[in-house]
C-alpha positions as a printed Julia matrix, in Angstrom:
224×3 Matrix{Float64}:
   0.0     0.0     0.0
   1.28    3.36   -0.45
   3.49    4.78    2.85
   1.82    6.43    5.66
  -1.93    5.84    4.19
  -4.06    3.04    6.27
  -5.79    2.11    3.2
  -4.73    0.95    0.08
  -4.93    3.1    -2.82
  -3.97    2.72   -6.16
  -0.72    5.63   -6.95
  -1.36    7.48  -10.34
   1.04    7.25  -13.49
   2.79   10.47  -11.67
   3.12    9.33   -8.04
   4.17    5.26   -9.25
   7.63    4.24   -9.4
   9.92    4.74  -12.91
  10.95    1.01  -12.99
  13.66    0.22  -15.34
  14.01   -0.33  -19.41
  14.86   -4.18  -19.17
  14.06   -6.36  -16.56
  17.16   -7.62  -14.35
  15.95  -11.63  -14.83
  15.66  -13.79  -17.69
  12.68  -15.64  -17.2
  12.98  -19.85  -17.26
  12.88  -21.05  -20.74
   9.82  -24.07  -19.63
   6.97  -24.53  -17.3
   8.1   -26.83  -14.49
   5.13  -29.12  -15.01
   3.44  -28.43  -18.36
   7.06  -28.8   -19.94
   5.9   -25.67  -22.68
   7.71  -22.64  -23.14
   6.6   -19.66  -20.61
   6.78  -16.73  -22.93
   5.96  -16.33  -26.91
   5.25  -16.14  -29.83
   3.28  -19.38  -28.89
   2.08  -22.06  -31.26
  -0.33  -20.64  -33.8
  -4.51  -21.44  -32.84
  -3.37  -20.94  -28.82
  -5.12  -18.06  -27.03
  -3.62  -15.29  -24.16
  -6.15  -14.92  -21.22
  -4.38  -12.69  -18.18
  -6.37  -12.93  -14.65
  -5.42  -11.68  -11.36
  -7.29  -12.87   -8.33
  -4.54  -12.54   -5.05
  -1.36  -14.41   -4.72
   0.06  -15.65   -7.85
   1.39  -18.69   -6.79
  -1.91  -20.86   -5.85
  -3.68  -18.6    -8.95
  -1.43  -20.19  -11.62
  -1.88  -23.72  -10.0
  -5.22  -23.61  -10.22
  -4.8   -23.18  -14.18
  -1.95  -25.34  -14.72
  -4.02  -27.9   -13.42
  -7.05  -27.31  -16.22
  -6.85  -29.61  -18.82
  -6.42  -27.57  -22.18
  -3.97  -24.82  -20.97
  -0.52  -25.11  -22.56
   1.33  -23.19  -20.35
   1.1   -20.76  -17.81
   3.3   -18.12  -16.11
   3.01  -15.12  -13.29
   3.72  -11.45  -13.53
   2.59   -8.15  -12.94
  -0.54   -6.22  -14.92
  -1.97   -3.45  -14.66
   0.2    -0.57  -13.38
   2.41    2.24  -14.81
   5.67    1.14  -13.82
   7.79    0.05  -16.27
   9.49   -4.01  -15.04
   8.4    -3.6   -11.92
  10.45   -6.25   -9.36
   8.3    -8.08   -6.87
   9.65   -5.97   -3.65
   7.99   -2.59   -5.36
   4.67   -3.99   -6.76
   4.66   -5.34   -3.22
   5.17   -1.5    -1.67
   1.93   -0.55   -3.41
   3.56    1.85   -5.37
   3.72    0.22   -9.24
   0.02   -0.17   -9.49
  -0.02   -3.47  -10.75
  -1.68   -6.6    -9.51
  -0.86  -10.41   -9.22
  -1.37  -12.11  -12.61
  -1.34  -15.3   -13.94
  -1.05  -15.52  -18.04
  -2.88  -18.6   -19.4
  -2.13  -19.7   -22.84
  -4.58  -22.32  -23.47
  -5.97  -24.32  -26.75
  -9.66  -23.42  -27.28
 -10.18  -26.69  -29.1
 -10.04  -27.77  -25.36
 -11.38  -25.48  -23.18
 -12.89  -22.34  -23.62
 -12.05  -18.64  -21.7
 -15.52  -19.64  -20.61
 -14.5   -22.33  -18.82
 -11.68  -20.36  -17.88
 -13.62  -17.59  -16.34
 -15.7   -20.59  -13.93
 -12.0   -21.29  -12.48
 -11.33  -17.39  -11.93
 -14.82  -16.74  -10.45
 -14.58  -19.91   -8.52
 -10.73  -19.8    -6.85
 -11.26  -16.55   -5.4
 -13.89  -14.47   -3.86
 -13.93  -11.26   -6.54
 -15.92   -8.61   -3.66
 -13.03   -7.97   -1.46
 -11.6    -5.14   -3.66
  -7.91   -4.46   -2.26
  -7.36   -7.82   -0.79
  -7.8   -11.28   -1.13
  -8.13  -13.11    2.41
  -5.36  -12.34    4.65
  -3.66  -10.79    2.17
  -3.98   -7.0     1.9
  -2.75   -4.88   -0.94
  -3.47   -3.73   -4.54
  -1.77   -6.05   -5.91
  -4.1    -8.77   -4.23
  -7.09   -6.86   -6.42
  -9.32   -9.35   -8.68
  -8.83   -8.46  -12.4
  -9.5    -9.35  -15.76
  -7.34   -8.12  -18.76
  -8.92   -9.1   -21.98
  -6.99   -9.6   -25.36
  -9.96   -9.61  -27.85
 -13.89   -8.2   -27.72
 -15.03  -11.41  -27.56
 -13.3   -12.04  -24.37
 -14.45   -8.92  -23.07
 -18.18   -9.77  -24.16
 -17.69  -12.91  -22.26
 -16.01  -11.59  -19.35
 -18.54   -9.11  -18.95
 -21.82  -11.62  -18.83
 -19.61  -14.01  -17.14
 -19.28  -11.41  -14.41
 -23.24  -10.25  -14.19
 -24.18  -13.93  -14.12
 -22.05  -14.68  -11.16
 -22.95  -11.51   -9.56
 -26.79  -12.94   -9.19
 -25.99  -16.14   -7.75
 -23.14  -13.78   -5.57
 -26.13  -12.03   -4.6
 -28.3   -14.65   -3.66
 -25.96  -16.02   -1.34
 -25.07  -12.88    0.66
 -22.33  -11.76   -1.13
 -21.52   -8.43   -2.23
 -20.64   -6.28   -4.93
 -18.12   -8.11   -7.45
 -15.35   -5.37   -7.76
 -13.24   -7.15  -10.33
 -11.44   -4.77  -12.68
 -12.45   -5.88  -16.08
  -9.81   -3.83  -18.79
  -8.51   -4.75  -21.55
  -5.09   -6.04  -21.66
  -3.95   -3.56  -24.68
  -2.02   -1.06  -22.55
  -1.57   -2.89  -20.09
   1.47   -5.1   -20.81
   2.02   -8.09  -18.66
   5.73   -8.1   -17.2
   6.74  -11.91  -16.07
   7.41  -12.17  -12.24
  11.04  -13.1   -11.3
  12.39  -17.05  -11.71
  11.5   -18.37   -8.57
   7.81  -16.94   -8.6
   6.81  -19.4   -11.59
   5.39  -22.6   -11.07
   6.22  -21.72   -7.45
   3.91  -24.52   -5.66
   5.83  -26.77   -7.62
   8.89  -26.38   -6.75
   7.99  -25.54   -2.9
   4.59  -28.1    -2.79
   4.42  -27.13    1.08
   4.72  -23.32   -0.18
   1.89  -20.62    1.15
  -1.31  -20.57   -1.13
  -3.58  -17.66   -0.29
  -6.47  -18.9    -3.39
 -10.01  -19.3    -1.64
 -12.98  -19.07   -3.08
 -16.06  -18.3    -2.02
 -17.57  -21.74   -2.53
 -20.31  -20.32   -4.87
 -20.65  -22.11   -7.78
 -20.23  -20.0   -10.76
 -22.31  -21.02  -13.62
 -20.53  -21.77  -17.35
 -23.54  -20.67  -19.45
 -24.91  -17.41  -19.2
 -28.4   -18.38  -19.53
 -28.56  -20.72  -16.4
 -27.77  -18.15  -14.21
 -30.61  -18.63  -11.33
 -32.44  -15.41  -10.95
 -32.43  -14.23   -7.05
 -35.78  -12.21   -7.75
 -38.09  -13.03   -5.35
């Protein structure tokens, strides 16, 4: 969170930190359990889907384990500063949040599908947190890469919000965006595939135990 303020806030392009032209890592070459290359260009007919939805580490578990994603890798999304490093995104004062990039084969499963393990692995109405874990960069997020994501994301996020609704919850406040703009920098080395390499390692990913439904139309309606 930003110094001296008891609440976190989000710093603006002026007040975030400069960050640096290149990053000071090289990020691994292959997923640790998927065996794929982390970063691009990846094979042609895969699809990019960025979430964030609190600590990275049990986030990209939770999609490495989907059958149909290729490969998966953490980073940061959604601030101004420029490769951030973990310690600053962690200060509150880059902006970004927590993401997990999912490249995935659509022949297998669909960002549809994808979405039910977002909605479902988190609980997207805590706004600057996520559990136990307090900070902007623990804020739920979407980052789109085409308008049919977006069009999906968006009912995807009104059909959850009813059965949210009927079940006490509150006000989803997951930042839907799209990801143009908003580049995705890759987390350092040890951050990826970090349950795997420490299986005993701190997972903060709990959802709300809603069930989130896959097609828009069976939403329940809470009206009474």
């Amino acid at each position: 969170m930003i110094f001296g303020r008891r609440t976190p806030e989000l710093p603006t392009p002026e007040q975030a930190l400069k960050g640096r032209p290149e990053p000071e890592f090289t990020v691994p070459s292959r997923h640790t359990v998927l065996g794929n290359p982390l970063v691009g260009p990846y094979p042609e007919g895969l699809e990019v889907a960025d979430f964030g939805m609190g600590c990275f580490w049990g986030a990209e578990r939770k999609f490495w384990q989907t059958p149909g994603v290729w490969t998966t890798l953490v980073g940061y999304q959604g601030g101004s500063t420029v490769n951030p490093a973990y310690e600053e995104v962690c200060s509150g004062l880059t902006g970004h949040t927590e993401a997990v990039r999912v490249v995935y084969d659509p022949a297998l499963v669909s960002y549809e599908q994808l979405l039910k393990v977002f909605w479902e692995s988190h609980d997207p109405t805590q706004g600057f947190r996520q559990g136990n874990d307090v900070g902007t960069q623990y804020r739920s997020a979407i980052y789109t890469h085409t308008p049919a994501q977006a069009t999906t994301a968006q009912s995807s996020r009104e059909a959850y919000q009813k059965v949210l609704t009927g079940s006490g919850y509150g006000t989803i406040t997951t930042e839907l965006l799209p990801a143009e703009g908003r580049p995705f920098y890759a987390a350092e080395p040890h951050h990826q595939q970090y349950l795997d390499k420490n299986p005993a390692g701190y997972c903060g990913i709990g959802g709300t135990g809603v069930s989130c439904p896959i097609g828009i139309a069976d939403a329940p309606s809470t009206d009474a």
